[in-house]
Tab-separated table of C-alpha atoms in Angstrom:
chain	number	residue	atom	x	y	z
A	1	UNK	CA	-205.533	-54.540	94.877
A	2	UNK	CA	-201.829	-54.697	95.666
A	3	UNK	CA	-200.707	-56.638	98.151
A	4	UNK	CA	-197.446	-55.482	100.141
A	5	UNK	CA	-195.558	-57.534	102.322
A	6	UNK	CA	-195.285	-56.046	105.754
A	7	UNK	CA	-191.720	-54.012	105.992
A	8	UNK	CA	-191.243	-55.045	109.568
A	9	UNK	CA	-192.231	-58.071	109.619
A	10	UNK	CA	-188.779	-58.918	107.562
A	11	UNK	CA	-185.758	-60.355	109.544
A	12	UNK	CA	-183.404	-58.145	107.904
A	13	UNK	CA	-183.757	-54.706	106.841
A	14	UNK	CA	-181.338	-52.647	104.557
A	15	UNK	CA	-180.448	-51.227	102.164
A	16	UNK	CA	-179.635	-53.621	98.777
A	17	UNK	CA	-176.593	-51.666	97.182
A	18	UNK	CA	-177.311	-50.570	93.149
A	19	UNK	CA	-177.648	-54.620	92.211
A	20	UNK	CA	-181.468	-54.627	91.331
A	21	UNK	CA	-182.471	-58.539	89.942
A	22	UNK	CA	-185.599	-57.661	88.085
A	23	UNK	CA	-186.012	-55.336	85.390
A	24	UNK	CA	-189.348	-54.163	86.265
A	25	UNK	CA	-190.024	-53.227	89.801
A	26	UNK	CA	-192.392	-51.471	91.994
A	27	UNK	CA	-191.586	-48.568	93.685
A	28	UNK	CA	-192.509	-46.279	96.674
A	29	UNK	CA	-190.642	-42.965	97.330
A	30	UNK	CA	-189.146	-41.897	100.627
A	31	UNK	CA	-192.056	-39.983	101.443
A	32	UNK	CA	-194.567	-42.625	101.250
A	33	UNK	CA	-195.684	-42.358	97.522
A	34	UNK	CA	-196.282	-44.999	95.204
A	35	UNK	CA	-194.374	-44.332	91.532
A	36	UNK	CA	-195.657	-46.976	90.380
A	37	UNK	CA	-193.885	-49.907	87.847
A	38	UNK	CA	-190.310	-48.646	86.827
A	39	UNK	CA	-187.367	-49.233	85.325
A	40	UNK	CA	-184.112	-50.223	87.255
A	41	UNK	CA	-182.357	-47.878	85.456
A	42	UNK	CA	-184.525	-45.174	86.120
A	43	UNK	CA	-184.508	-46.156	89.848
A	44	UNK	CA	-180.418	-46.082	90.096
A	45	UNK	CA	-180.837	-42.710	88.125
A	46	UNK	CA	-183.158	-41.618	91.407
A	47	UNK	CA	-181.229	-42.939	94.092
A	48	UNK	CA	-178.187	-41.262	91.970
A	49	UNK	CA	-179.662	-37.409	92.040
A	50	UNK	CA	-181.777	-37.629	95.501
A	51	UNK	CA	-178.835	-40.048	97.445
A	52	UNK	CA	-181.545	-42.241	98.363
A	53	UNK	CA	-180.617	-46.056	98.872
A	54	UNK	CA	-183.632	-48.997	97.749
A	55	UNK	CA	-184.782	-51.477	100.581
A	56	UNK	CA	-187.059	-54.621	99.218
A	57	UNK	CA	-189.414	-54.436	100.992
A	58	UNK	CA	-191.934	-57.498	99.162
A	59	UNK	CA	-190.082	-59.701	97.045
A	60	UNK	CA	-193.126	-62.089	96.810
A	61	UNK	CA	-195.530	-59.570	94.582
A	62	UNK	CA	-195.212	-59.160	90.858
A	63	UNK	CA	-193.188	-56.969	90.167
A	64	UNK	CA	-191.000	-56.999	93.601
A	65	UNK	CA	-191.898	-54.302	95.636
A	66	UNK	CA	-189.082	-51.772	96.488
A	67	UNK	CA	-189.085	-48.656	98.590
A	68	UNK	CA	-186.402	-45.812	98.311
A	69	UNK	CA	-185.206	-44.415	101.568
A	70	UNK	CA	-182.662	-42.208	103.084
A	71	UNK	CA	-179.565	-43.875	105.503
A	72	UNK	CA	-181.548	-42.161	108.170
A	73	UNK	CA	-184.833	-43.719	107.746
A	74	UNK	CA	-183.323	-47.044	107.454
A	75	UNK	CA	-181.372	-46.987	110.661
A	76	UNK	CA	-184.445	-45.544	112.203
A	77	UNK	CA	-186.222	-48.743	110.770
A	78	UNK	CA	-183.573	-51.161	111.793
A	79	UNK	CA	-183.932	-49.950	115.461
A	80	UNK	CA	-187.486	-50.246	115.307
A	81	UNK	CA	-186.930	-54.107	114.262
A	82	UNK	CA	-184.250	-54.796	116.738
A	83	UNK	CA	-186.337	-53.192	119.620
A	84	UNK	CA	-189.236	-56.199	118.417
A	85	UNK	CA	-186.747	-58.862	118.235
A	86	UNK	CA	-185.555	-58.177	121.852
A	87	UNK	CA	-188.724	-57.870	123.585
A	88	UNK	CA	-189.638	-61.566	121.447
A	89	UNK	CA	-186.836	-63.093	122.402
A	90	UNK	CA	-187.372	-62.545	126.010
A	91	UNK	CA	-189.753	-65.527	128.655
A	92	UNK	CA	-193.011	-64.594	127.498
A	93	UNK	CA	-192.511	-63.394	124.633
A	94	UNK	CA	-193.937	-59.410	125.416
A	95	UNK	CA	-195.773	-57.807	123.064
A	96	UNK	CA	-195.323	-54.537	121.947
A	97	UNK	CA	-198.130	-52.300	121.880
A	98	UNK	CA	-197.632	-48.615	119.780
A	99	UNK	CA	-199.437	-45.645	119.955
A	100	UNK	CA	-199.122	-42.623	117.412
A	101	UNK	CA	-200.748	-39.223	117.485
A	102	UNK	CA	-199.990	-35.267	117.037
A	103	UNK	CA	-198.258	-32.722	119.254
A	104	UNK	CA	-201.111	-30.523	118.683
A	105	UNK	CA	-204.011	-33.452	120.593
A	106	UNK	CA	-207.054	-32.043	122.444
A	107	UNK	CA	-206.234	-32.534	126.532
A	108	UNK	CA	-208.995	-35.249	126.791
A	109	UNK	CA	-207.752	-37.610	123.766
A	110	UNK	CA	-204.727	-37.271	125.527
A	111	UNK	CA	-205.637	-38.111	129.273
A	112	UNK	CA	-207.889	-40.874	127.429
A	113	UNK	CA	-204.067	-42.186	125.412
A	114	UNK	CA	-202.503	-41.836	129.064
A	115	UNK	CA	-205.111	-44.428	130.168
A	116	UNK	CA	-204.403	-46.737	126.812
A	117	UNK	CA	-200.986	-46.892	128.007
A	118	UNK	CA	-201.410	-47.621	131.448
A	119	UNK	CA	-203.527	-50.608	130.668
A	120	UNK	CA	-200.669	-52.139	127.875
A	121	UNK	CA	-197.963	-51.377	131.357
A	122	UNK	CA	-200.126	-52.627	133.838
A	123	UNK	CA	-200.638	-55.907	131.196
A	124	UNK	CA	-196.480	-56.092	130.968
A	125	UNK	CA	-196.436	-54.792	127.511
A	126	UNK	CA	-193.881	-52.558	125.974
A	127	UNK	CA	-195.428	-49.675	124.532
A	128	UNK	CA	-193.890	-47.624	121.865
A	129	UNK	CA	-195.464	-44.143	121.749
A	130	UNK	CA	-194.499	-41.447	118.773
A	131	UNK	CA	-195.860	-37.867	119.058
A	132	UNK	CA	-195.683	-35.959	115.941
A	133	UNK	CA	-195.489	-32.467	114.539
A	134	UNK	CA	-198.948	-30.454	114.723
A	135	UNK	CA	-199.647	-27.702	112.953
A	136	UNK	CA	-197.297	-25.453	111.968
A	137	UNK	CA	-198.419	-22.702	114.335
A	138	UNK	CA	-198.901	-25.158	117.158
A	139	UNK	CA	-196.196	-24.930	119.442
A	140	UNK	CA	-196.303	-28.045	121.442
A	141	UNK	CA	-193.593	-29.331	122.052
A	142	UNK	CA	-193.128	-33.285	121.186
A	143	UNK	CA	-190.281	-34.107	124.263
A	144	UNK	CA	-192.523	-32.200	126.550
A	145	UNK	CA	-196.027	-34.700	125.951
A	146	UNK	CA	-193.743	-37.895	125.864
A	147	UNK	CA	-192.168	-36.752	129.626
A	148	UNK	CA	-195.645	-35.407	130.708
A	149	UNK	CA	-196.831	-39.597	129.945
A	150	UNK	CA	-193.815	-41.238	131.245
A	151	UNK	CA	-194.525	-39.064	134.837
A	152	UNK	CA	-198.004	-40.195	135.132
A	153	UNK	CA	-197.083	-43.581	136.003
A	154	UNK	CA	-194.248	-43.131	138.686
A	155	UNK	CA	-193.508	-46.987	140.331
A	156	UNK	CA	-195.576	-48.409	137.324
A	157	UNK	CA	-193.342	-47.847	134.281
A	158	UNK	CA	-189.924	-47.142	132.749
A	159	UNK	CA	-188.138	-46.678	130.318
A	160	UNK	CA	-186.929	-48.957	127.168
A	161	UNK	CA	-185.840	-46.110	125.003
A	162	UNK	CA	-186.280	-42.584	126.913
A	163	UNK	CA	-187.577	-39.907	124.638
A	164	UNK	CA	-185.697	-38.953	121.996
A	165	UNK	CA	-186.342	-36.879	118.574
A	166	UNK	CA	-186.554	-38.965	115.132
A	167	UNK	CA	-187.306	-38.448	111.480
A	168	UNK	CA	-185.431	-35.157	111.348
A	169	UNK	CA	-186.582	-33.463	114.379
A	170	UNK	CA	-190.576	-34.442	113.089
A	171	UNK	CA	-191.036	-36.690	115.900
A	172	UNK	CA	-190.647	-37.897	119.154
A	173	UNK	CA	-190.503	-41.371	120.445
A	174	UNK	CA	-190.244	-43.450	123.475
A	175	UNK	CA	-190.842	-47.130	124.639
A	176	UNK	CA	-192.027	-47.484	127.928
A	177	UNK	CA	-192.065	-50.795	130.223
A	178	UNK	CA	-193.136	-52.342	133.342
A	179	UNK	CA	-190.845	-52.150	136.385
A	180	UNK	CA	-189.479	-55.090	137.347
A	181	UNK	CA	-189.989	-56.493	140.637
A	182	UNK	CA	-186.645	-55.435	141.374
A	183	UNK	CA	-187.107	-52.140	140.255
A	184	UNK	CA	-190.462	-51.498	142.393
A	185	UNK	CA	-188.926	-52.865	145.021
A	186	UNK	CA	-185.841	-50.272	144.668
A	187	UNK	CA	-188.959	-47.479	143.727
A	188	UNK	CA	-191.081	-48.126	146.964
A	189	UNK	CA	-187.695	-47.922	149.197
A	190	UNK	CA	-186.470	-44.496	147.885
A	191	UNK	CA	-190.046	-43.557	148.317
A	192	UNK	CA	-189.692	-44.567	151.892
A	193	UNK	CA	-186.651	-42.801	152.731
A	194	UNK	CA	-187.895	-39.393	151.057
A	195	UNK	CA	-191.186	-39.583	153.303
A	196	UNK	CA	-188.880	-40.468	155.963
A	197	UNK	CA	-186.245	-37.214	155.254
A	198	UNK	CA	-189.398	-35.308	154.967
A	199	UNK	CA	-190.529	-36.410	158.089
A	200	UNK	CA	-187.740	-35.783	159.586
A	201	UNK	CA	-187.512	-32.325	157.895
A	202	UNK	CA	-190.853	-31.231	158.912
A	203	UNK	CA	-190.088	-32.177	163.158
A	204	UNK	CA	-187.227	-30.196	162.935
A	205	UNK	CA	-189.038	-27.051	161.337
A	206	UNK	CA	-192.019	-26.791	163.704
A	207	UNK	CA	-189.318	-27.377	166.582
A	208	UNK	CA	-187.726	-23.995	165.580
A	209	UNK	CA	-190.776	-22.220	164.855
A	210	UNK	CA	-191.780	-23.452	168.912
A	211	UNK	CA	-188.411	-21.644	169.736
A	212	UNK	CA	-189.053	-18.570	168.027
């Protein structure tokens, strides 16, 4: 069996120009499928007609391991890396936990996720969530799950990266947090001063419904 090196587990990610070393390399499309053993010159010839770019992505197997990718998909990967490298770099070193499932997910798998998460917050890890397409004639929207997640956990979590569409529009992602003790501490005041407006709100209402 063929053994990859892990693409994110590389300290710099990009894209290597047209100056392929090896005559022979592996290659895997920008969809995710292996071609197999090619020629460079049949690769350039690719990345030519398609405007793809080739990232190395396992230099240590025989033949080097390449994969072709769009600009997109590479800055897409590149955040992905430097979103790791900032949350390793920080006291403690947080981990990052990541979660992945459709638009179209049954209600319980998805209050059973919702609990996942929770647990990786309430632990201080970051947690990086992508909700992709369904079905074609599912209708769910991606944005709408991520923001239905982030607002079961008010004073609990924020976040890292709000929700945002990737991949072309096939995705959503997020990267949610735990508040910081300044943050709670901001979170349980405002929540204060809203009971206290409401409070305040409510006297004043059932003092005019006395007068009338």
């Amino acid at each position: 069996t063929r053994r990859y090196s892990d693409l994110h587990a590389r300290k710099t990610f990009g894209s290597i120009g047209r100056k392929i070393h090896h005559r022979i390399i592996h290659v895997i499309d920008d969809k995710g499928k292996n071609l197999g053993n090619m020629h460079r010159a049949d690769v350039i010839r690719i990345m030519d007609e398609n405007d793809l770019k080739l990232v190395l992505v396992g230099e240590n197997a025989d033949p080097p391991v390449y994969r072709l990718m769009t600009g997109k998909q590479i800055h897409e990967e590149q955040l992905r890396l430097k979103e790791k490298q900032k949350a390793s770099s920080k006291p403690g070193a947080v981990q990052i936990k990541e979660l992945t499932f459709s638009a179209s997910i049954a209600k319980h798998d998805l209050e059973t996720k919702t609990k996942q998460i929770q647990q990786w917050i309430e632990k201080r890890h970051h947690v990086r969530i992508t909700v992709q397409r369904g079905s074609v004639a599912d209708g769910t929207d991606k944005m709408a799950i991520l923001e239905k997640i982030v607002e079961t956990m008010p004073g609990k979590a924020t976040c890292v990266y709000k929700p945002k569409l990737i991949k072309e529009g096939k995705a959503a992602m997020c990267v949610l947090r735990h508040l910081s003790e300044k943050e709670l501490r901001e979170y349980m005041q405002n929540e204060k001063e809203i009971q206290k407006d409401s409070g305040i709100s409510n006297s004043e209402s059932n003092q005019a419904d006395r007068k009338s």
